[in-house]
Amino acid sequence: MDWADELAASVEGPQVVNDSKTPSGTVHVGSLRGPVILDVIARALRARGTATSLLYGIDDLDPMDAQALLTPDAIEHEMGRPLAHVPDQAGDCHPSYARHHAQAFIDTFAGLGIHPDRYYWMSDVYASGVVDPFIRAALDRAEAVRAIYRRVANVQHPADWHPLQVVCESCARIGTTIVTRWDGERVFYECRPNLVSWAHGCGHSGWIPPFGGRAKLGWNLEWAAQWSIFGVTIEPSGKDLSTAGGSRDRADAIAREIFEREPPLNVAYEFLNIGGRKMSTSRGLGVAAHEIVRVVPPEQLRLLFLRPRPQTAIEFDPIGSDAIPRLFDEFDRLADATAGHPVRGELPAGYASVFRYSLLDPGADVAVIAAAFRPAFGHLALLRQIPGVDIDARIEAEKGAPLTRLETATVRERTAAADAWLATFAPDKARIAVQRDRIPDEAAALEPDQCTWLGQLAAAALAAVSGPPASGDAWQALIFSTAAAAGLVPGRAFGALYLAFLGRPNGPRAGWLLASLESAFVLERLRVAAGEPVKESA
């Protein structure tokens, strides 16, 4: 996390770190990247002794413009209304649609070690009157605002356009209104039927004082106003907002020229993609944040967002893939490297800081946590599918010593995560049913060279100085080395193991499959599959 430490070293004086979210629907896991980056920045600042406030806002006066979660009758009635005024579609558990979806999202923060000093809801901020001076300034200088849009973004607004949306007094929509006049105390607005494609205005028009929550600034102006209202000094923003001439450039110019303050430092970050496409709250594309935290523990989820630098896109598709087991493996690899153990593969820059910032507790003893024994996630997922296995006893035997309190807690956490993964996102190949009573009929499809190799694998395992491998890594290494010596390509070697144990041509990682079973059973099954004259045991 060199970037966060460098940023913390580059600023002076007290800092206010801020971000906000429009709750237009179920908030996907990709939206957690911003809050995690925010938290790391705050941690880095505080580690240097910098007084830091961490804020998070909900832009719930924005209009409803997404149809993913609405029924047809709700689409007709609610589209274009402020999200804070749309009823909770899930029932009466929250006072509004916005509160329902935003609360489900921010409820995940504490579990991820993210503890903002303050949450704010823009519907409340507007109602308090604190935005009123900024509304007045924007209306008084509407021509200057139009000029900024022309210069920065090449957006041409009509000469009577004013940077404000009013809540229509007739139909209660805000997304369909446009302000065309301002007399110093009131605005004249029209609720136009065809102003936008996703909602229909009622045609009402009239004069109204735009203060106290009856209107809202356009997004770029509202963003700039937030910076002044809350004294924001650092605010990360997504790639879509940080493009040249985009929302961030417009808000920066508005902050300087209309509200007369320097904009906060930006930390632009890339998206989390699923299948190469950006996850989208409004289109319902992605995995819900509150669902993923039930499967992926907080420290692994933090690592997902922190391993690459903010400007690097993340590809993460947990559905029907091994993305989640690989995330655990990467966490364990960074832990081993931090503890000084040799690891395979290239390590990210500042890997020890990446591991440290992935931990929930900023004051945790990193050395103790890094050195702790952790069972591989994939191995646990296999053990959970084998009847009669005592997980604690098995993991303790693999460690070769009693588990510490921390290690026991880790086993509990990962076991629960493995169960949840198997029940939700795991691919079919990860679900196993080892045929123990007899060798599967499908093993008849084994070819002679595969049978010969299975016998060689059993012999190599039995001849090992320390006995048959006890870990998935050790079995995996033995599989590769014996297959190479026999001239058998890895794919055919793995296929032979799957047929012999599972009765199918594919399955989970073979080394971890064998490590999850008793070594005596594994050796006997290998020899039976090889055609050696031995008696199978149950």
Coordinates of C-alpha atoms in Angstrom, one line a residue:
M1 CA 0.0 0.0 0.0
D2 CA 2.8 2.4 -0.8
W3 CA 0.3 4.7 -2.6
A4 CA -1.7 5.2 0.6
D5 CA 1.4 5.9 2.7
E6 CA 2.8 8.2 0.1
L7 CA -0.5 10.1 0.0
A8 CA -0.5 10.4 3.7
A9 CA 3.0 11.8 3.7
S10 CA 2.1 14.4 1.0
V11 CA -0.6 16.3 2.9
E12 CA -0.5 18.7 5.8
G13 CA -2.9 19.6 8.5
P14 CA -6.2 18.0 9.6
Q15 CA -7.9 15.9 6.8
V16 CA -11.5 15.1 6.0
V17 CA -11.9 12.0 3.8
N18 CA -15.3 11.6 2.1
D19 CA -17.3 9.5 -0.3
S20 CA -21.0 9.1 -1.1
K21 CA -23.3 6.7 -2.9
T22 CA -26.7 7.0 -4.8
P23 CA -28.9 4.1 -3.5
S24 CA -30.6 3.4 -6.8
G25 CA -30.9 -0.4 -6.1
T26 CA -29.2 -3.3 -4.5
V27 CA -25.7 -2.2 -4.0
H28 CA -23.2 -4.6 -5.6
V29 CA -19.9 -5.8 -4.2
G30 CA -17.9 -3.6 -6.6
S31 CA -19.2 -0.5 -4.7
L32 CA -17.2 -1.6 -1.7
R33 CA -14.0 -0.7 -3.4
G34 CA -14.5 3.0 -2.7
P35 CA -15.2 2.6 1.1
V36 CA -12.2 0.2 1.5
I37 CA -9.9 2.7 -0.3
L38 CA -11.4 5.5 1.9
D39 CA -10.7 3.5 5.1
V40 CA -7.1 2.7 4.0
I41 CA -6.4 6.4 3.4
A42 CA -7.8 7.3 6.8
R43 CA -5.7 4.6 8.4
A44 CA -2.5 5.8 6.7
L45 CA -3.2 9.4 7.8
R46 CA -3.9 8.4 11.4
A47 CA -0.8 6.2 11.4
R48 CA 1.2 9.4 10.8
G49 CA -0.6 11.2 13.6
T50 CA -2.7 13.3 11.3
A51 CA -6.1 14.3 12.7
T52 CA -8.6 12.7 10.3
S53 CA -12.4 12.5 9.9
L54 CA -13.9 9.8 7.7
L55 CA -17.4 10.6 6.2
Y56 CA -19.8 8.7 4.1
G57 CA -22.9 10.1 2.5
I58 CA -26.1 8.8 0.8
D59 CA -27.3 10.9 -2.1
D60 CA -30.9 10.0 -1.6
L61 CA -32.5 13.1 -3.0
D62 CA -31.4 11.9 -6.5
P63 CA -34.3 10.8 -8.7
M64 CA -35.3 7.2 -9.1
D65 CA -34.0 6.4 -12.6
A66 CA -33.5 2.6 -12.4
Q67 CA -36.2 0.0 -13.1
A68 CA -34.3 -3.2 -12.0
L69 CA -36.1 -3.6 -8.7
L70 CA -39.5 -2.0 -9.4
T71 CA -42.8 -3.6 -10.3
P72 CA -44.6 -2.3 -13.5
D73 CA -47.0 -0.3 -11.4
A74 CA -44.2 1.2 -9.3
I75 CA -42.3 2.1 -12.5
E76 CA -45.3 4.1 -13.6
H77 CA -45.7 5.9 -10.3
E78 CA -42.2 6.2 -8.8
M79 CA -39.8 6.9 -11.7
G80 CA -38.4 10.4 -11.4
R81 CA -39.3 10.9 -7.7
P82 CA -36.5 11.5 -5.2
L83 CA -35.2 8.2 -3.9
A84 CA -35.9 9.3 -0.3
H85 CA -39.6 9.7 -1.2
V86 CA -40.0 6.3 -2.9
P87 CA -41.6 3.7 -0.6
D88 CA -39.6 0.7 0.5
Q89 CA -40.5 -2.0 -2.1
A90 CA -39.5 -4.7 0.3
G91 CA -42.3 -3.7 2.8
D92 CA -42.3 -1.6 5.9
C93 CA -38.8 -2.4 7.2
H94 CA -37.4 1.0 6.2
P95 CA -39.0 4.4 5.7
S96 CA -38.0 4.6 2.0
Y97 CA -36.5 2.7 -0.9
A98 CA -33.3 4.7 -0.4
R99 CA -33.0 3.8 3.3
H100 CA -33.6 0.2 2.6
H101 CA -30.9 -0.3 0.0
A102 CA -28.4 2.2 1.5
Q103 CA -28.7 0.6 5.0
A104 CA -28.1 -2.9 3.6
F105 CA -24.9 -1.5 2.1
I106 CA -23.6 0.5 5.0
D107 CA -24.4 -2.4 7.4
T108 CA -21.5 -4.2 5.7
F109 CA -19.0 -1.5 6.6
A110 CA -18.4 -2.4 10.3
G111 CA -17.8 -6.1 9.4
L112 CA -15.1 -4.9 7.0
G113 CA -13.4 -2.8 9.7
I114 CA -14.7 0.5 8.1
H115 CA -16.0 2.9 10.8
P116 CA -16.9 6.3 9.4
D117 CA -17.0 9.1 12.0
R118 CA -20.3 10.3 10.4
Y119 CA -22.9 9.1 7.9
Y120 CA -25.1 11.8 6.3
W121 CA -28.2 11.6 4.1
M122 CA -28.5 14.4 1.6
S123 CA -32.3 14.5 2.0
D124 CA -31.6 15.6 5.6
V125 CA -28.8 17.9 4.7
Y126 CA -31.1 19.8 2.2
A127 CA -34.0 19.9 4.6
S128 CA -31.7 21.5 7.3
G129 CA -31.1 24.5 5.0
V130 CA -27.4 24.1 5.0
V131 CA -27.3 23.8 1.2
D132 CA -29.5 26.9 0.7
P133 CA -26.5 29.4 0.4
F134 CA -25.0 27.2 -2.3
I135 CA -28.3 27.0 -4.2
R136 CA -28.5 30.8 -4.1
A137 CA -24.9 31.1 -5.3
A138 CA -25.5 28.7 -8.2
L139 CA -28.7 30.5 -9.3
D140 CA -27.1 33.9 -9.0
R141 CA -24.2 32.8 -11.2
A142 CA -26.1 30.5 -13.5
E143 CA -24.4 32.0 -16.6
A144 CA -21.0 31.2 -15.1
V145 CA -22.1 27.6 -14.4
R146 CA -23.3 27.3 -18.0
A147 CA -19.9 28.6 -19.2
I148 CA -18.1 26.0 -17.0
Y149 CA -20.1 23.2 -18.7
R150 CA -19.3 24.6 -22.1
R151 CA -15.6 25.0 -21.4
V152 CA -14.9 21.9 -19.3
A153 CA -17.2 19.3 -20.8
N154 CA -18.4 20.8 -24.1
V155 CA -22.0 20.6 -22.8
Q156 CA -24.3 23.3 -24.3
H157 CA -27.1 24.3 -22.0
P158 CA -29.8 26.7 -23.2
A159 CA -29.5 30.4 -22.1
D160 CA -32.5 29.9 -19.7
W161 CA -31.2 26.7 -18.1
H162 CA -30.5 27.0 -14.3
P163 CA -28.5 24.3 -12.4
L164 CA -31.4 23.2 -10.2
Q165 CA -34.1 20.5 -10.1
V166 CA -37.4 21.2 -8.1
V167 CA -39.6 18.6 -6.5
C168 CA -42.8 19.1 -8.5
E169 CA -45.7 20.3 -6.4
S170 CA -48.1 18.3 -8.5
C171 CA -46.6 14.9 -9.2
A172 CA -43.7 14.9 -6.6
R173 CA -41.1 14.1 -9.4
I174 CA -37.7 15.8 -9.4
G175 CA -36.1 14.1 -12.4
T176 CA -38.6 15.6 -14.8
T177 CA -38.3 19.3 -13.8
I178 CA -36.2 22.1 -15.3
V179 CA -35.7 25.6 -13.9
T180 CA -35.8 28.4 -16.4
R181 CA -36.0 31.6 -14.2
W182 CA -34.8 32.9 -10.9
D183 CA -36.0 36.2 -9.3
G184 CA -33.7 36.2 -6.3
E185 CA -36.2 34.3 -4.0
R186 CA -38.2 32.0 -6.2
V187 CA -37.5 29.9 -9.3
F188 CA -39.9 29.2 -12.2
Y189 CA -39.9 25.5 -13.1
E190 CA -41.6 23.2 -15.6
C191 CA -42.3 19.5 -15.1
R192 CA -41.9 18.4 -18.7
P193 CA -43.4 15.1 -20.0
N194 CA -40.5 14.3 -22.3
L195 CA -37.5 15.8 -20.5
V196 CA -36.0 12.4 -19.9
S197 CA -36.6 9.0 -21.4
W198 CA -37.1 7.1 -18.1
A199 CA -39.9 9.2 -16.5
H200 CA -42.8 11.3 -17.6
G201 CA -43.5 14.7 -16.1
C202 CA -47.0 15.9 -15.4
G203 CA -46.8 19.2 -17.3
H204 CA -47.2 21.4 -14.2
S205 CA -45.3 24.7 -13.9
G206 CA -45.0 27.5 -11.4
W207 CA -42.9 29.6 -9.1
I208 CA -41.5 28.2 -5.8
P209 CA -38.9 29.1 -3.3
P210 CA -36.2 26.4 -3.9
F211 CA -34.9 26.1 -0.3
G212 CA -35.2 23.8 2.6
G213 CA -35.3 20.5 0.6
R214 CA -37.8 21.6 -2.1
A215 CA -35.1 21.4 -4.7
K216 CA -31.6 20.0 -5.3
L217 CA -28.6 21.1 -7.2
G218 CA -27.4 19.3 -10.2
W219 CA -25.0 16.5 -9.3
N220 CA -21.8 18.3 -10.2
L221 CA -22.8 21.3 -8.2
E222 CA -24.1 19.2 -5.3
W223 CA -20.8 17.4 -5.2
A224 CA -18.9 20.6 -5.0
A225 CA -21.2 22.0 -2.3
Q226 CA -20.6 18.8 -0.2
W227 CA -16.9 19.6 -0.2
S228 CA -17.5 23.0 1.2
I229 CA -20.3 22.0 3.7
F230 CA -18.2 19.2 5.2
G231 CA -14.7 20.6 4.6
V232 CA -13.6 17.7 2.5
T233 CA -9.9 17.5 1.7
I234 CA -9.6 14.1 0.1
E235 CA -12.2 12.3 -1.9
P236 CA -11.5 9.3 -4.1
S237 CA -13.8 8.8 -7.2
G238 CA -14.4 6.1 -9.7
K239 CA -12.9 6.0 -13.2
D240 CA -16.2 7.0 -14.8
L241 CA -16.3 10.3 -12.8
S242 CA -12.6 11.0 -13.3
T243 CA -12.4 11.1 -17.1
A244 CA -11.3 14.3 -18.8
G245 CA -14.3 16.7 -18.9
G246 CA -16.3 14.3 -16.6
S247 CA -18.1 14.9 -13.4
R248 CA -15.0 15.4 -11.3
D249 CA -13.5 18.0 -13.7
R250 CA -16.8 19.9 -13.7
A251 CA -17.2 19.7 -9.9
D252 CA -13.6 20.9 -9.5
A253 CA -14.2 24.0 -11.7
I254 CA -17.5 24.7 -9.9
A255 CA -15.8 24.5 -6.5
R256 CA -13.1 27.0 -7.5
E257 CA -15.2 29.4 -9.6
I258 CA -18.7 29.3 -8.1
F259 CA -18.2 28.3 -4.4
E260 CA -14.7 29.7 -4.2
R261 CA -12.8 26.9 -2.5
E262 CA -10.1 24.5 -3.6
P263 CA -11.4 21.0 -4.5
P264 CA -10.2 18.0 -2.5
L265 CA -7.4 15.7 -3.6
N266 CA -8.7 13.0 -5.9
V267 CA -7.7 9.3 -5.8
A268 CA -9.2 7.9 -9.0
Y269 CA -9.9 4.2 -8.9
E270 CA -10.9 1.6 -11.4
F271 CA -14.0 -0.6 -11.4
L272 CA -14.5 -4.1 -10.2
N273 CA -15.7 -6.0 -13.3
I274 CA -17.7 -9.2 -13.7
G275 CA -17.3 -10.9 -17.0
G276 CA -15.3 -7.9 -18.3
R277 CA -18.3 -5.5 -17.6
K278 CA -18.6 -3.0 -14.8
M279 CA -21.0 -4.0 -12.1
S280 CA -24.0 -1.6 -12.1
T281 CA -26.3 -0.9 -9.2
S282 CA -29.0 0.6 -11.4
R283 CA -28.9 -2.2 -14.0
G284 CA -28.8 -4.9 -11.4
L285 CA -25.5 -6.3 -12.8
G286 CA -23.2 -7.9 -10.2
V287 CA -23.3 -9.7 -6.9
A288 CA -24.9 -7.8 -4.0
A289 CA -22.5 -6.6 -1.4
H290 CA -24.6 -7.9 1.5
E291 CA -24.6 -11.3 -0.1
I292 CA -20.8 -11.6 -0.8
V293 CA -19.9 -10.7 2.8
R294 CA -21.8 -13.9 3.9
V295 CA -19.3 -16.0 1.9
V296 CA -16.1 -14.0 1.9
P297 CA -14.7 -13.0 5.3
P298 CA -13.8 -9.4 5.7
E299 CA -10.0 -9.6 5.5
Q300 CA -10.1 -11.6 2.2
L301 CA -12.7 -9.1 0.9
R302 CA -10.4 -6.2 1.8
L303 CA -7.6 -7.9 0.0
L304 CA -9.7 -8.2 -3.1
F305 CA -9.8 -4.4 -3.4
L306 CA -6.3 -3.6 -2.0
R307 CA -4.0 -6.0 -3.8
P308 CA -4.0 -4.0 -7.1
R309 CA -3.3 -0.3 -7.1
P310 CA -6.5 1.9 -7.2
Q311 CA -6.0 2.6 -10.9
T312 CA -6.0 -1.1 -11.8
A313 CA -9.3 -2.7 -12.8
I314 CA -10.3 -5.9 -10.9
E315 CA -11.8 -8.9 -12.6
F316 CA -13.9 -10.8 -10.1
D317 CA -16.7 -13.2 -11.1
P318 CA -17.5 -15.4 -8.0
I319 CA -20.4 -17.3 -9.6
G320 CA -19.5 -20.8 -10.7
S321 CA -15.8 -20.2 -10.5
D322 CA -12.8 -20.7 -8.3
A323 CA -12.4 -16.9 -7.8
I324 CA -13.2 -17.1 -4.1
P325 CA -10.8 -20.0 -3.3
R326 CA -8.0 -18.2 -5.2
L327 CA -8.7 -15.1 -3.1
F328 CA -8.0 -17.1 0.1
D329 CA -4.9 -18.6 -1.4
E330 CA -3.6 -15.1 -2.3
F331 CA -4.2 -13.9 1.3
D332 CA -2.3 -16.9 2.6
R333 CA 0.5 -16.3 0.2
L334 CA 0.9 -12.7 1.3
A335 CA 0.7 -13.8 4.9
D336 CA 3.5 -16.3 4.3
A337 CA 5.7 -13.7 2.6
T338 CA 5.1 -11.2 5.4
A339 CA 6.1 -13.9 7.9
G340 CA 9.4 -14.4 5.9
H341 CA 8.5 -17.8 4.4
P342 CA 9.4 -18.5 0.7
V343 CA 6.4 -18.3 -1.7
R344 CA 5.9 -19.0 -5.3
G345 CA 5.0 -16.4 -7.9
E346 CA 5.5 -12.6 -8.1
L347 CA 4.5 -10.5 -5.1
P348 CA 2.8 -7.2 -5.4
A349 CA 4.8 -4.0 -4.6
G350 CA 4.6 -3.3 -0.9
Y351 CA 3.1 -6.7 -0.2
A352 CA 3.6 -6.5 3.6
S353 CA 1.6 -3.2 3.6
V354 CA -1.1 -4.8 1.5
F355 CA -1.4 -7.6 4.0
R356 CA -1.4 -5.2 6.9
Y357 CA -4.1 -3.0 5.5
S358 CA -6.2 -6.1 4.7
L359 CA -6.5 -6.9 8.4
L360 CA -9.6 -5.8 10.3
D361 CA -7.9 -4.2 13.3
P362 CA -5.5 -1.4 12.5
G363 CA -3.7 -2.1 15.7
A364 CA -3.3 -5.9 15.2
D365 CA 0.0 -7.6 15.7
V366 CA 0.8 -8.3 12.0
A367 CA 3.7 -10.6 12.8
V368 CA 1.6 -12.9 14.9
I369 CA -1.3 -13.0 12.4
A370 CA 1.0 -13.6 9.4
A371 CA 2.8 -16.5 11.2
A372 CA -0.5 -18.3 12.2
F373 CA -1.3 -21.6 10.7
R374 CA -4.2 -21.4 8.2
P375 CA -5.9 -24.3 6.4
A376 CA -6.3 -23.8 2.7
F377 CA -9.9 -22.8 1.8
G378 CA -10.2 -25.3 -0.9
H379 CA -9.0 -28.1 1.4
L380 CA -11.7 -27.1 4.0
A381 CA -14.4 -27.1 1.3
L382 CA -13.4 -30.7 0.5
L383 CA -13.3 -31.8 4.1
R384 CA -16.8 -30.4 4.7
Q385 CA -18.1 -32.8 2.0
I386 CA -16.5 -35.9 3.5
P387 CA -18.8 -37.6 6.1
G388 CA -17.4 -38.2 9.6
V389 CA -14.4 -35.8 9.4
D390 CA -13.6 -34.0 12.6
I391 CA -12.4 -30.7 11.1
D392 CA -10.6 -29.4 14.2
A393 CA -8.8 -32.7 14.8
R394 CA -7.9 -33.0 11.2
I395 CA -6.5 -29.4 10.9
E396 CA -4.6 -29.8 14.2
A397 CA -3.0 -33.0 12.9
E398 CA -2.0 -31.2 9.7
K399 CA -0.4 -28.5 11.8
G400 CA 1.3 -31.0 14.0
A401 CA 0.6 -29.0 17.2
P402 CA -2.4 -27.6 19.1
L403 CA -4.2 -24.7 17.4
T404 CA -3.9 -21.3 19.0
R405 CA -7.0 -19.3 19.8
L406 CA -6.4 -17.2 16.7
E407 CA -6.0 -20.3 14.5
T408 CA -9.1 -21.9 16.0
A409 CA -11.1 -18.8 15.1
T410 CA -9.7 -18.8 11.6
V411 CA -10.8 -22.5 11.1
R412 CA -14.3 -21.6 12.3
E413 CA -14.5 -18.6 10.0
R414 CA -13.2 -20.4 7.0
T415 CA -15.4 -23.5 7.6
A416 CA -18.5 -21.2 7.7
A417 CA -17.3 -19.5 4.5
A418 CA -16.7 -22.9 2.8
D419 CA -20.2 -24.0 3.7
A420 CA -21.7 -20.8 2.3
W421 CA -19.6 -21.0 -0.9
L422 CA -20.6 -24.6 -1.5
A423 CA -24.3 -23.5 -1.0
T424 CA -24.1 -20.5 -3.3
F425 CA -21.2 -19.7 -5.7
A426 CA -19.2 -22.9 -6.0
P427 CA -18.9 -24.5 -9.5
D428 CA -20.2 -28.1 -9.9
K429 CA -16.6 -29.4 -10.1
A430 CA -16.0 -28.3 -6.5
R431 CA -18.9 -30.4 -5.2
I432 CA -17.7 -34.0 -4.7
A433 CA -19.0 -37.4 -3.7
V434 CA -16.1 -39.7 -3.1
Q435 CA -17.1 -43.3 -4.0
R436 CA -15.6 -45.1 -1.0
D437 CA -17.2 -48.6 -1.1
R438 CA -15.9 -49.5 -4.5
I439 CA -14.0 -48.0 -7.4
P440 CA -16.3 -46.1 -9.7
D441 CA -17.5 -47.8 -12.9
E442 CA -16.3 -44.8 -14.9
A443 CA -12.7 -45.8 -13.9
A444 CA -13.0 -48.5 -16.6
A445 CA -12.3 -45.6 -19.1
L446 CA -8.7 -45.3 -17.7
E447 CA -6.1 -45.9 -20.3
P448 CA -3.1 -48.2 -19.7
D449 CA -0.6 -45.3 -19.2
Q450 CA -2.9 -43.6 -16.7
C451 CA -3.3 -46.9 -14.8
T452 CA 0.5 -47.4 -14.7
W453 CA 1.0 -43.8 -13.5
L454 CA -1.5 -44.2 -10.7
G455 CA 0.5 -47.2 -9.4
Q456 CA 3.7 -45.1 -9.7
L457 CA 2.0 -42.3 -7.7
A458 CA 1.1 -44.7 -4.9
A459 CA 4.6 -46.1 -4.8
A460 CA 6.2 -42.6 -4.7
A461 CA 3.9 -41.6 -1.9
L462 CA 4.6 -44.7 0.1
A463 CA 8.4 -44.4 -0.5
A464 CA 8.6 -40.8 0.7
V465 CA 10.9 -40.4 3.7
S466 CA 8.2 -38.7 5.8
G467 CA 5.4 -40.9 4.6
P468 CA 2.5 -40.0 2.2
P469 CA 1.9 -36.3 1.7
A470 CA -0.2 -34.6 4.4
S471 CA -1.0 -31.3 2.6
G472 CA -2.6 -30.3 -0.7
D473 CA 0.6 -28.6 -1.8
A474 CA 2.7 -31.7 -1.1
W475 CA 0.3 -34.0 -3.0
Q476 CA 0.1 -31.5 -5.9
A477 CA 3.9 -31.4 -6.2
L478 CA 4.1 -35.2 -6.1
I479 CA 1.4 -35.4 -8.8
F480 CA 3.3 -33.1 -11.1
S481 CA 6.7 -34.7 -10.6
T482 CA 5.6 -38.3 -11.1
A483 CA 3.5 -37.4 -14.1
A484 CA 6.4 -35.6 -15.7
A485 CA 8.7 -38.6 -15.0
A486 CA 6.1 -40.9 -16.6
G487 CA 5.7 -38.6 -19.6
L488 CA 2.0 -38.1 -18.8
V489 CA 0.6 -34.6 -19.4
P490 CA -0.9 -33.0 -16.2
G491 CA -4.4 -32.9 -17.7
R492 CA -4.5 -36.7 -18.2
A493 CA -3.0 -37.3 -14.8
F494 CA -5.6 -35.2 -13.0
G495 CA -8.3 -36.8 -15.2
A496 CA -7.1 -40.2 -14.0
L497 CA -7.4 -39.2 -10.3
Y498 CA -10.9 -37.8 -10.8
L499 CA -12.1 -41.0 -12.5
A500 CA -10.6 -43.2 -9.8
F501 CA -12.0 -41.3 -6.9
L502 CA -15.1 -39.4 -8.1
G503 CA -16.2 -41.3 -11.2
R504 CA -16.1 -38.2 -13.4
P505 CA -13.4 -36.5 -15.6
N506 CA -13.1 -33.3 -13.6
G507 CA -13.2 -32.1 -10.0
P508 CA -11.5 -29.8 -7.5
R509 CA -7.8 -29.4 -7.2
A510 CA -6.5 -33.0 -7.1
G511 CA -3.8 -32.4 -4.5
W512 CA -6.3 -31.0 -2.0
L513 CA -8.8 -33.8 -2.8
L514 CA -6.2 -36.5 -1.9
A515 CA -5.1 -34.5 1.2
S516 CA -8.7 -34.5 2.4
L517 CA -8.9 -38.3 2.5
E518 CA -7.1 -40.8 4.8
S519 CA -3.8 -41.7 3.3
A520 CA -4.4 -45.4 3.7
F521 CA -7.6 -45.1 1.6
V522 CA -5.8 -43.0 -1.0
L523 CA -3.0 -45.4 -1.5
E524 CA -5.3 -48.4 -1.7
R525 CA -7.6 -46.7 -4.2
L526 CA -4.6 -45.7 -6.4
R527 CA -3.3 -49.3 -6.4
V528 CA -6.8 -50.7 -7.2
A529 CA -7.2 -48.2 -10.1
A530 CA -3.7 -49.3 -11.3
G531 CA -4.9 -52.9 -11.5
E532 CA -2.7 -54.1 -8.7
P533 CA -4.0 -57.2 -6.7
V534 CA -5.1 -55.6 -3.5
K535 CA -8.3 -55.7 -1.6
E536 CA -10.3 -52.5 -1.3
S537 CA -11.2 -51.2 2.1
A538 CA -14.4 -49.3 2.8

